């Protein structure tokens, strides 16, 4: 993949989207039999699956916390998920993504309800096209609800990038790789409203004003994703009742 000359032509991005448009999203709930909760999400060309287990007794005992549940999060990329084969197993990038995502989920899980227990969140990237960490957080959030784990709200994640001096929502690979800045967010959404930011990262450069605009754009995208997450969960529960 080489750097495109221009990222925006006649107001449209390389894949035909407007700057404030998300990629198409597909969400399926309860896709894995053995997990307590699971979810498959496509965000554009990203394809990810999340599996949640627990709360269950934490082993070995020394990892237990007598006051609250321990949250574990493992982000993993399949070797076939990217253009060149990815070497299997953890690397610096996946350890970092797992850490920041785990910390975001620690803010929404009602941890005090389950002392000495563990909640395991596994996310597997089957196909990556930039924004895989955001797709994984969105999937994990739905999977947690599917597992019936008490949460304070939904975590909804989306990135904003800067290309040709313009802020774009939900960047795809070219925009992420060759753009001037990239800023993934995760928001805690409670009662249909964005309550706080649970994850915020950035590389590249943005002015103060751009950061303000990026937050507003990310919030708009997050609300759209949240509505789809909610819809997928509602559909699942209606089907279960039938
Ligand atoms: P995110 O997927 O959350 O945007 P990055 O910004 O680190 O995370 O990565 C952007 C994209 O670069 C990924 O979605 C993937 O398409 C590609 N990528 C990441 N790691 C690798 C790798 N080890 N080999 C090939 N491509 C990769």
PDB file of C-alpha atoms and ligand atoms in Angstrom:
ATOM      1  CA  UNK A   1       0.000   0.000   0.000  1.00  0.00           C
ATOM      2  CA  UNK A   2       1.444   3.379  -0.976  1.00  0.00           C
ATOM      3  CA  UNK A   3       0.529   6.877   0.165  1.00  0.00           C
ATOM      4  CA  UNK A   4      -2.350   8.282  -1.871  1.00  0.00           C
ATOM      5  CA  UNK A   5      -1.730  11.756  -3.411  1.00  0.00           C
ATOM      6  CA  UNK A   6      -4.986  13.018  -2.016  1.00  0.00           C
ATOM      7  CA  UNK A   7      -7.271  11.643   0.666  1.00  0.00           C
ATOM      8  CA  UNK A   8     -10.301  13.757  -0.133  1.00  0.00           C
ATOM      9  CA  UNK A   9     -11.516  14.450  -3.659  1.00  0.00           C
ATOM     10  CA  UNK A  10     -14.668  16.526  -4.280  1.00  0.00           C
ATOM     11  CA  UNK A  11     -15.501  16.291  -0.596  1.00  0.00           C
ATOM     12  CA  UNK A  12     -15.412  12.478  -0.617  1.00  0.00           C
ATOM     13  CA  UNK A  13     -12.926  10.051   0.872  1.00  0.00           C
ATOM     14  CA  UNK A  14     -11.106   7.244  -0.949  1.00  0.00           C
ATOM     15  CA  UNK A  15     -13.937   4.821  -0.202  1.00  0.00           C
ATOM     16  CA  UNK A  16     -16.632   7.339  -1.133  1.00  0.00           C
ATOM     17  CA  UNK A  17     -17.551   8.328   2.404  1.00  0.00           C
ATOM     18  CA  UNK A  18     -18.114  11.858   3.644  1.00  0.00           C
ATOM     19  CA  UNK A  19     -15.687  12.999   6.372  1.00  0.00           C
ATOM     20  CA  UNK A  20     -18.275  12.443   9.123  1.00  0.00           C
ATOM     21  CA  UNK A  21     -19.480   9.038   7.932  1.00  0.00           C
ATOM     22  CA  UNK A  22     -18.857   5.652   9.545  1.00  0.00           C
ATOM     23  CA  UNK A  23     -18.078   2.514   7.588  1.00  0.00           C
ATOM     24  CA  UNK A  24     -20.947   0.016   7.329  1.00  0.00           C
ATOM     25  CA  UNK A  25     -21.448  -1.881  10.580  1.00  0.00           C
ATOM     26  CA  UNK A  26     -22.843  -5.341  11.196  1.00  0.00           C
ATOM     27  CA  UNK A  27     -23.381  -6.770  14.684  1.00  0.00           C
ATOM     28  CA  UNK A  28     -24.338 -10.300  15.692  1.00  0.00           C
ATOM     29  CA  UNK A  29     -24.873 -11.325  19.293  1.00  0.00           C
ATOM     30  CA  UNK A  30     -24.381 -14.757  20.900  1.00  0.00           C
ATOM     31  CA  UNK A  31     -22.312 -16.326  18.132  1.00  0.00           C
ATOM     32  CA  UNK A  32     -20.284 -18.728  20.306  1.00  0.00           C
ATOM     33  CA  UNK A  33     -21.871 -21.591  22.233  1.00  0.00           C
ATOM     34  CA  UNK A  34     -19.240 -22.067  24.919  1.00  0.00           C
ATOM     35  CA  UNK A  35     -18.761 -18.437  25.916  1.00  0.00           C
ATOM     36  CA  UNK A  36     -21.039 -16.815  28.509  1.00  0.00           C
ATOM     37  CA  UNK A  37     -21.419 -13.897  26.138  1.00  0.00           C
ATOM     38  CA  UNK A  38     -20.211 -13.261  22.612  1.00  0.00           C
ATOM     39  CA  UNK A  39     -20.455 -10.889  19.706  1.00  0.00           C
ATOM     40  CA  UNK A  40     -19.239 -10.663  16.117  1.00  0.00           C
ATOM     41  CA  UNK A  41     -18.745  -7.227  14.580  1.00  0.00           C
ATOM     42  CA  UNK A  42     -17.812  -5.917  11.174  1.00  0.00           C
ATOM     43  CA  UNK A  43     -16.812  -2.264  10.917  1.00  0.00           C
ATOM     44  CA  UNK A  44     -15.953  -1.809   7.277  1.00  0.00           C
ATOM     45  CA  UNK A  45     -13.351  -4.466   6.478  1.00  0.00           C
ATOM     46  CA  UNK A  46     -12.600  -5.153  10.137  1.00  0.00           C
ATOM     47  CA  UNK A  47     -13.997  -8.469  11.296  1.00  0.00           C
ATOM     48  CA  UNK A  48     -13.703  -9.269  14.969  1.00  0.00           C
ATOM     49  CA  UNK A  49     -15.215 -11.615  17.490  1.00  0.00           C
ATOM     50  CA  UNK A  50     -15.440 -11.163  21.263  1.00  0.00           C
ATOM     51  CA  UNK A  51     -15.953 -13.896  23.857  1.00  0.00           C
ATOM     52  CA  UNK A  52     -16.675 -13.166  27.507  1.00  0.00           C
ATOM     53  CA  UNK A  53     -16.351 -15.681  30.356  1.00  0.00           C
ATOM     54  CA  UNK A  54     -17.401 -15.123  33.948  1.00  0.00           C
ATOM     55  CA  UNK A  55     -17.683 -13.849  36.514  1.00  0.00           C
ATOM     56  CA  UNK A  56     -16.035 -17.078  37.720  1.00  0.00           C
ATOM     57  CA  UNK A  57     -13.732 -17.923  40.587  1.00  0.00           C
ATOM     58  CA  UNK A  58     -10.265 -16.566  39.884  1.00  0.00           C
ATOM     59  CA  UNK A  59      -7.443 -19.092  39.668  1.00  0.00           C
ATOM     60  CA  UNK A  60      -4.656 -19.252  40.672  1.00  0.00           C
ATOM     61  CA  UNK A  61      -5.783 -17.855  44.051  1.00  0.00           C
ATOM     62  CA  UNK A  62      -3.066 -15.220  44.272  1.00  0.00           C
ATOM     63  CA  UNK A  63      -4.693 -13.247  41.435  1.00  0.00           C
ATOM     64  CA  UNK A  64      -7.919 -12.920  43.454  1.00  0.00           C
ATOM     65  CA  UNK A  65      -8.927  -9.558  44.863  1.00  0.00           C
ATOM     66  CA  UNK A  66     -11.058  -9.879  48.024  1.00  0.00           C
ATOM     67  CA  UNK A  67     -12.801  -6.561  47.313  1.00  0.00           C
ATOM     68  CA  UNK A  68     -13.600  -6.786  43.600  1.00  0.00           C
ATOM     69  CA  UNK A  69     -13.563  -8.769  40.386  1.00  0.00           C
ATOM     70  CA  UNK A  70     -10.394  -8.973  38.297  1.00  0.00           C
ATOM     71  CA  UNK A  71     -10.871  -7.997  34.646  1.00  0.00           C
ATOM     72  CA  UNK A  72      -8.675  -9.547  31.976  1.00  0.00           C
ATOM     73  CA  UNK A  73      -8.718  -8.481  28.320  1.00  0.00           C
ATOM     74  CA  UNK A  74      -6.811 -10.187  25.527  1.00  0.00           C
ATOM     75  CA  UNK A  75      -6.621  -8.592  22.094  1.00  0.00           C
ATOM     76  CA  UNK A  76      -5.225 -10.973  19.505  1.00  0.00           C
ATOM     77  CA  UNK A  77      -4.725 -10.708  15.763  1.00  0.00           C
ATOM     78  CA  UNK A  78      -5.048 -13.829  13.653  1.00  0.00           C
ATOM     79  CA  UNK A  79      -1.972 -14.449  11.468  1.00  0.00           C
ATOM     80  CA  UNK A  80      -4.198 -14.110   8.383  1.00  0.00           C
ATOM     81  CA  UNK A  81      -5.854 -10.861   9.513  1.00  0.00           C
ATOM     82  CA  UNK A  82      -3.432  -8.511   7.767  1.00  0.00           C
ATOM     83  CA  UNK A  83      -1.825  -8.260   4.312  1.00  0.00           C
ATOM     84  CA  UNK A  84       1.493  -9.797   5.288  1.00  0.00           C
ATOM     85  CA  UNK A  85       1.161 -12.793   7.603  1.00  0.00           C
ATOM     86  CA  UNK A  86       1.302 -11.597  11.199  1.00  0.00           C
ATOM     87  CA  UNK A  87       3.588 -13.568  13.499  1.00  0.00           C
ATOM     88  CA  UNK A  88       1.257 -15.402  15.904  1.00  0.00           C
ATOM     89  CA  UNK A  89       1.216 -14.518  19.582  1.00  0.00           C
ATOM     90  CA  UNK A  90       1.447 -11.363  21.637  1.00  0.00           C
ATOM     91  CA  UNK A  91       3.604  -8.440  20.593  1.00  0.00           C
ATOM     92  CA  UNK A  92       4.121  -4.936  21.998  1.00  0.00           C
ATOM     93  CA  UNK A  93       1.151  -3.556  20.110  1.00  0.00           C
ATOM     94  CA  UNK A  94      -1.315  -6.219  21.256  1.00  0.00           C
ATOM     95  CA  UNK A  95      -0.102  -5.939  24.858  1.00  0.00           C
ATOM     96  CA  UNK A  96      -0.671  -2.176  24.742  1.00  0.00           C
ATOM     97  CA  UNK A  97      -4.136  -2.490  23.181  1.00  0.00           C
ATOM     98  CA  UNK A  98      -5.094  -5.168  25.725  1.00  0.00           C
ATOM     99  CA  UNK A  99      -3.951  -2.950  28.593  1.00  0.00           C
ATOM    100  CA  UNK A 100      -5.779   0.228  27.593  1.00  0.00           C
ATOM    101  CA  UNK A 101      -8.935  -1.686  26.640  1.00  0.00           C
ATOM    102  CA  UNK A 102      -8.926  -3.557  29.940  1.00  0.00           C
ATOM    103  CA  UNK A 103      -8.642  -0.280  31.815  1.00  0.00           C
ATOM    104  CA  UNK A 104     -11.600   1.091  29.870  1.00  0.00           C
ATOM    105  CA  UNK A 105     -13.721  -1.957  30.763  1.00  0.00           C
ATOM    106  CA  UNK A 106     -12.713  -1.695  34.412  1.00  0.00           C
ATOM    107  CA  UNK A 107     -14.574   1.626  34.492  1.00  0.00           C
ATOM    108  CA  UNK A 108     -17.914   0.090  33.418  1.00  0.00           C
ATOM    109  CA  UNK A 109     -18.042  -3.327  35.115  1.00  0.00           C
ATOM    110  CA  UNK A 110     -19.648  -3.310  38.579  1.00  0.00           C
ATOM    111  CA  UNK A 111     -16.519  -4.814  40.054  1.00  0.00           C
ATOM    112  CA  UNK A 112     -17.460  -4.785  43.745  1.00  0.00           C
ATOM    113  CA  UNK A 113     -20.306  -7.242  43.139  1.00  0.00           C
ATOM    114  CA  UNK A 114     -17.939 -10.124  42.434  1.00  0.00           C
ATOM    115  CA  UNK A 115     -14.995 -10.306  44.829  1.00  0.00           C
ATOM    116  CA  UNK A 116     -12.425 -13.088  44.251  1.00  0.00           C
ATOM    117  CA  UNK A 117     -13.758 -13.584  40.738  1.00  0.00           C
ATOM    118  CA  UNK A 118     -12.488 -12.919  37.252  1.00  0.00           C
ATOM    119  CA  UNK A 119     -14.106 -11.713  34.054  1.00  0.00           C
ATOM    120  CA  UNK A 120     -12.201 -12.746  30.937  1.00  0.00           C
ATOM    121  CA  UNK A 121     -12.691 -10.817  27.727  1.00  0.00           C
ATOM    122  CA  UNK A 122     -11.091 -12.311  24.629  1.00  0.00           C
ATOM    123  CA  UNK A 123     -11.143 -10.451  21.336  1.00  0.00           C
ATOM    124  CA  UNK A 124      -9.884 -11.984  18.128  1.00  0.00           C
ATOM    125  CA  UNK A 125      -9.225  -9.951  15.015  1.00  0.00           C
ATOM    126  CA  UNK A 126     -10.015 -12.070  11.960  1.00  0.00           C
ATOM    127  CA  UNK A 127      -9.515  -9.248   9.473  1.00  0.00           C
ATOM    128  CA  UNK A 128      -7.983  -5.833  10.184  1.00  0.00           C
ATOM    129  CA  UNK A 129      -8.320  -2.592   8.268  1.00  0.00           C
ATOM    130  CA  UNK A 130      -7.513   0.112  10.845  1.00  0.00           C
ATOM    131  CA  UNK A 131      -9.683   0.671  13.883  1.00  0.00           C
ATOM    132  CA  UNK A 132      -9.508  -2.955  14.954  1.00  0.00           C
ATOM    133  CA  UNK A 133      -9.130  -1.928  18.614  1.00  0.00           C
ATOM    134  CA  UNK A 134     -12.322   0.132  18.321  1.00  0.00           C
ATOM    135  CA  UNK A 135     -14.239  -2.721  16.672  1.00  0.00           C
ATOM    136  CA  UNK A 136     -13.007  -5.073  19.415  1.00  0.00           C
ATOM    137  CA  UNK A 137     -14.157  -2.747  22.210  1.00  0.00           C
ATOM    138  CA  UNK A 138     -17.579  -2.421  20.596  1.00  0.00           C
ATOM    139  CA  UNK A 139     -17.853  -6.207  20.282  1.00  0.00           C
ATOM    140  CA  UNK A 140     -16.614  -6.830  23.827  1.00  0.00           C
ATOM    141  CA  UNK A 141     -19.104  -4.344  25.202  1.00  0.00           C
ATOM    142  CA  UNK A 142     -22.032  -6.165  23.574  1.00  0.00           C
ATOM    143  CA  UNK A 143     -20.614  -9.549  24.638  1.00  0.00           C
ATOM    144  CA  UNK A 144     -20.482  -8.378  28.271  1.00  0.00           C
ATOM    145  CA  UNK A 145     -24.168  -7.506  28.168  1.00  0.00           C
ATOM    146  CA  UNK A 146     -24.900 -10.828  26.453  1.00  0.00           C
ATOM    147  CA  UNK A 147     -23.079 -12.561  29.341  1.00  0.00           C
ATOM    148  CA  UNK A 148     -25.376 -10.734  31.779  1.00  0.00           C
ATOM    149  CA  UNK A 149     -22.488  -9.049  33.564  1.00  0.00           C
ATOM    150  CA  UNK A 150     -23.681  -5.947  35.435  1.00  0.00           C
ATOM    151  CA  UNK A 151     -22.290  -2.833  33.762  1.00  0.00           C
ATOM    152  CA  UNK A 152     -22.765   0.889  34.353  1.00  0.00           C
ATOM    153  CA  UNK A 153     -23.391   1.475  30.650  1.00  0.00           C
ATOM    154  CA  UNK A 154     -22.094   0.608  27.211  1.00  0.00           C
ATOM    155  CA  UNK A 155     -18.582   1.242  25.982  1.00  0.00           C
ATOM    156  CA  UNK A 156     -18.642   2.508  22.439  1.00  0.00           C
ATOM    157  CA  UNK A 157     -15.479   3.112  20.507  1.00  0.00           C
ATOM    158  CA  UNK A 158     -14.523   4.956  17.328  1.00  0.00           C
ATOM    159  CA  UNK A 159     -11.471   6.771  15.995  1.00  0.00           C
ATOM    160  CA  UNK A 160     -11.008  10.137  14.299  1.00  0.00           C
ATOM    161  CA  UNK A 161      -8.101  10.868  11.967  1.00  0.00           C
ATOM    162  CA  UNK A 162      -6.747  13.966  10.248  1.00  0.00           C
ATOM    163  CA  UNK A 163      -6.061  13.750   6.523  1.00  0.00           C
ATOM    164  CA  UNK A 164      -5.358  16.637   4.120  1.00  0.00           C
ATOM    165  CA  UNK A 165      -6.088  18.947   7.056  1.00  0.00           C
ATOM    166  CA  UNK A 166      -9.605  17.512   7.465  1.00  0.00           C
ATOM    167  CA  UNK A 167     -10.948  15.463  10.368  1.00  0.00           C
ATOM    168  CA  UNK A 168     -12.460  12.154   9.284  1.00  0.00           C
ATOM    169  CA  UNK A 169     -14.538   9.718  11.303  1.00  0.00           C
ATOM    170  CA  UNK A 170     -13.669   6.016  11.579  1.00  0.00           C
ATOM    171  CA  UNK A 171     -10.491   6.039   9.421  1.00  0.00           C
ATOM    172  CA  UNK A 172      -9.714   3.081   7.167  1.00  0.00           C
ATOM    173  CA  UNK A 173      -6.246   1.717   6.491  1.00  0.00           C
ATOM    174  CA  UNK A 174      -4.892   4.393   4.112  1.00  0.00           C
ATOM    175  CA  UNK A 175      -6.123   7.228   6.337  1.00  0.00           C
ATOM    176  CA  UNK A 176      -4.746   5.576   9.455  1.00  0.00           C
ATOM    177  CA  UNK A 177      -1.346   4.708   7.955  1.00  0.00           C
ATOM    178  CA  UNK A 178      -0.628   7.869   6.004  1.00  0.00           C
ATOM    179  CA  UNK A 179      -2.764  10.501   7.740  1.00  0.00           C
ATOM    180  CA  UNK A 180      -1.437  13.297   9.956  1.00  0.00           C
ATOM    181  CA  UNK A 181      -3.074  12.128  13.183  1.00  0.00           C
ATOM    182  CA  UNK A 182      -5.154   9.290  14.580  1.00  0.00           C
ATOM    183  CA  UNK A 183      -7.223   9.426  17.764  1.00  0.00           C
ATOM    184  CA  UNK A 184      -9.162   6.395  19.025  1.00  0.00           C
ATOM    185  CA  UNK A 185     -11.832   6.996  21.677  1.00  0.00           C
ATOM    186  CA  UNK A 186     -14.103   4.889  23.854  1.00  0.00           C
ATOM    187  CA  UNK A 187     -17.072   6.519  25.561  1.00  0.00           C
ATOM    188  CA  UNK A 188     -19.166   5.342  28.460  1.00  0.00           C
ATOM    189  CA  UNK A 189     -22.771   5.734  27.338  1.00  0.00           C
ATOM    190  CA  UNK A 190     -25.413   5.531  30.002  1.00  0.00           C
ATOM    191  CA  UNK A 191     -29.138   6.061  29.590  1.00  0.00           C
ATOM    192  CA  UNK A 192     -28.622   6.946  25.926  1.00  0.00           C
ATOM    193  CA  UNK A 193     -26.177   9.738  26.783  1.00  0.00           C
ATOM    194  CA  UNK A 194     -22.404  10.002  26.591  1.00  0.00           C
ATOM    195  CA  UNK A 195     -21.251  10.256  30.178  1.00  0.00           C
ATOM    196  CA  UNK A 196     -17.476  10.178  29.967  1.00  0.00           C
ATOM    197  CA  UNK A 197     -14.415   9.208  27.947  1.00  0.00           C
ATOM    198  CA  UNK A 198     -13.011   5.838  29.031  1.00  0.00           C
ATOM    199  CA  UNK A 199     -10.209   5.600  26.483  1.00  0.00           C
ATOM    200  CA  UNK A 200      -8.335   8.227  24.512  1.00  0.00           C
ATOM    201  CA  UNK A 201      -5.135   7.742  22.549  1.00  0.00           C
ATOM    202  CA  UNK A 202      -3.443   9.792  19.912  1.00  0.00           C
ATOM    203  CA  UNK A 203      -0.551   9.778  17.513  1.00  0.00           C
ATOM    204  CA  UNK A 204       0.442  12.611  15.202  1.00  0.00           C
ATOM    205  CA  UNK A 205      -0.376  16.269  15.677  1.00  0.00           C
ATOM    206  CA  UNK A 206      -3.592  18.194  16.187  1.00  0.00           C
ATOM    207  CA  UNK A 207      -4.232  21.746  17.307  1.00  0.00           C
ATOM    208  CA  UNK A 208      -6.327  22.463  20.378  1.00  0.00           C
ATOM    209  CA  UNK A 209      -9.267  23.435  18.164  1.00  0.00           C
ATOM    210  CA  UNK A 210      -8.904  20.240  16.116  1.00  0.00           C
ATOM    211  CA  UNK A 211      -8.911  18.131  19.270  1.00  0.00           C
ATOM    212  CA  UNK A 212     -12.155  19.793  20.339  1.00  0.00           C
ATOM    213  CA  UNK A 213     -13.679  19.122  16.921  1.00  0.00           C
ATOM    214  CA  UNK A 214     -12.334  15.551  16.939  1.00  0.00           C
ATOM    215  CA  UNK A 215     -14.101  14.866  20.238  1.00  0.00           C
ATOM    216  CA  UNK A 216     -17.381  16.219  18.840  1.00  0.00           C
ATOM    217  CA  UNK A 217     -17.023  14.115  15.683  1.00  0.00           C
ATOM    218  CA  UNK A 218     -16.159  10.986  17.683  1.00  0.00           C
ATOM    219  CA  UNK A 219     -19.198  11.550  19.920  1.00  0.00           C
ATOM    220  CA  UNK A 220     -21.480  11.763  16.891  1.00  0.00           C
ATOM    221  CA  UNK A 221     -20.040   8.507  15.502  1.00  0.00           C
ATOM    222  CA  UNK A 222     -20.224   6.801  18.889  1.00  0.00           C
ATOM    223  CA  UNK A 223     -23.924   7.579  19.257  1.00  0.00           C
ATOM    224  CA  UNK A 224     -24.596   5.970  15.867  1.00  0.00           C
ATOM    225  CA  UNK A 225     -22.629   2.864  16.849  1.00  0.00           C
ATOM    226  CA  UNK A 226     -24.310   2.778  20.271  1.00  0.00           C
ATOM    227  CA  UNK A 227     -27.730   2.679  18.615  1.00  0.00           C
ATOM    228  CA  UNK A 228     -26.637  -0.339  16.549  1.00  0.00           C
ATOM    229  CA  UNK A 229     -25.178  -2.075  19.621  1.00  0.00           C
ATOM    230  CA  UNK A 230     -28.414  -1.463  21.480  1.00  0.00           C
ATOM    231  CA  UNK A 231     -30.530  -2.680  18.567  1.00  0.00           C
ATOM    232  CA  UNK A 232     -28.482  -5.902  18.289  1.00  0.00           C
ATOM    233  CA  UNK A 233     -28.857  -6.587  22.026  1.00  0.00           C
ATOM    234  CA  UNK A 234     -32.602  -5.886  22.023  1.00  0.00           C
ATOM    235  CA  UNK A 235     -33.074  -8.188  19.040  1.00  0.00           C
ATOM    236  CA  UNK A 236     -31.183 -10.919  20.842  1.00  0.00           C
ATOM    237  CA  UNK A 237     -33.323 -10.677  23.974  1.00  0.00           C
ATOM    238  CA  UNK A 238     -36.582 -10.643  22.012  1.00  0.00           C
ATOM    239  CA  UNK A 239     -35.460 -13.759  20.115  1.00  0.00           C
ATOM    240  CA  UNK A 240     -34.542 -15.486  23.385  1.00  0.00           C
ATOM    241  CA  UNK A 241     -38.018 -14.823  24.763  1.00  0.00           C
ATOM    242  CA  UNK A 242     -39.754 -16.222  21.695  1.00  0.00           C
TER     243      UNK A 242
HETATM  244  P1  LIG B   1      -6.018  -0.285  14.990  1.00  0.00           P
HETATM  245  O1  LIG B   1      -6.311  -1.552  14.243  1.00  0.00           O
HETATM  246  O2  LIG B   1      -6.717  -0.247  16.300  1.00  0.00           O
HETATM  247  O3  LIG B   1      -6.240   0.941  14.162  1.00  0.00           O
HETATM  248  P2  LIG B   1      -3.206   0.348  14.632  1.00  0.00           P
HETATM  249  O4  LIG B   1      -3.478   1.801  14.405  1.00  0.00           O
HETATM  250  O5  LIG B   1      -2.026  -0.046  15.448  1.00  0.00           O
HETATM  251  O6  LIG B   1      -4.485  -0.317  15.379  1.00  0.00           O
HETATM  252  O7  LIG B   1      -3.139  -0.439  13.286  1.00  0.00           O
HETATM  253  C1  LIG B   1      -3.775   0.006  12.122  1.00  0.00           C
HETATM  254  C2  LIG B   1      -3.882  -1.112  11.132  1.00  0.00           C
HETATM  255  O8  LIG B   1      -2.582  -1.517  10.708  1.00  0.00           O
HETATM  256  C3  LIG B   1      -4.509  -2.389  11.668  1.00  0.00           C
HETATM  257  O9  LIG B   1      -5.922  -2.354  11.746  1.00  0.00           O
HETATM  258  C4  LIG B   1      -4.017  -3.376  10.642  1.00  0.00           C
HETATM  259  O10 LIG B   1      -4.791  -3.263   9.443  1.00  0.00           O
HETATM  260  C5  LIG B   1      -2.601  -2.896  10.384  1.00  0.00           C
HETATM  261  N1  LIG B   1      -1.643  -3.643  11.223  1.00  0.00           N
HETATM  262  C6  LIG B   1      -1.492  -3.591  12.548  1.00  0.00           C
HETATM  263  N2  LIG B   1      -0.544  -4.448  12.986  1.00  0.00           N
HETATM  264  C7  LIG B   1      -0.082  -5.092  11.912  1.00  0.00           C
HETATM  265  C8  LIG B   1       0.908  -6.097  11.688  1.00  0.00           C
HETATM  266  N3  LIG B   1       1.613  -6.645  12.682  1.00  0.00           N
HETATM  267  N4  LIG B   1       1.099  -6.493  10.408  1.00  0.00           N
HETATM  268  C9  LIG B   1       0.409  -5.937   9.388  1.00  0.00           C
HETATM  269  N5  LIG B   1      -0.531  -4.995   9.530  1.00  0.00           N
HETATM  270  C10 LIG B   1      -0.779  -4.567  10.773  1.00  0.00           C
END
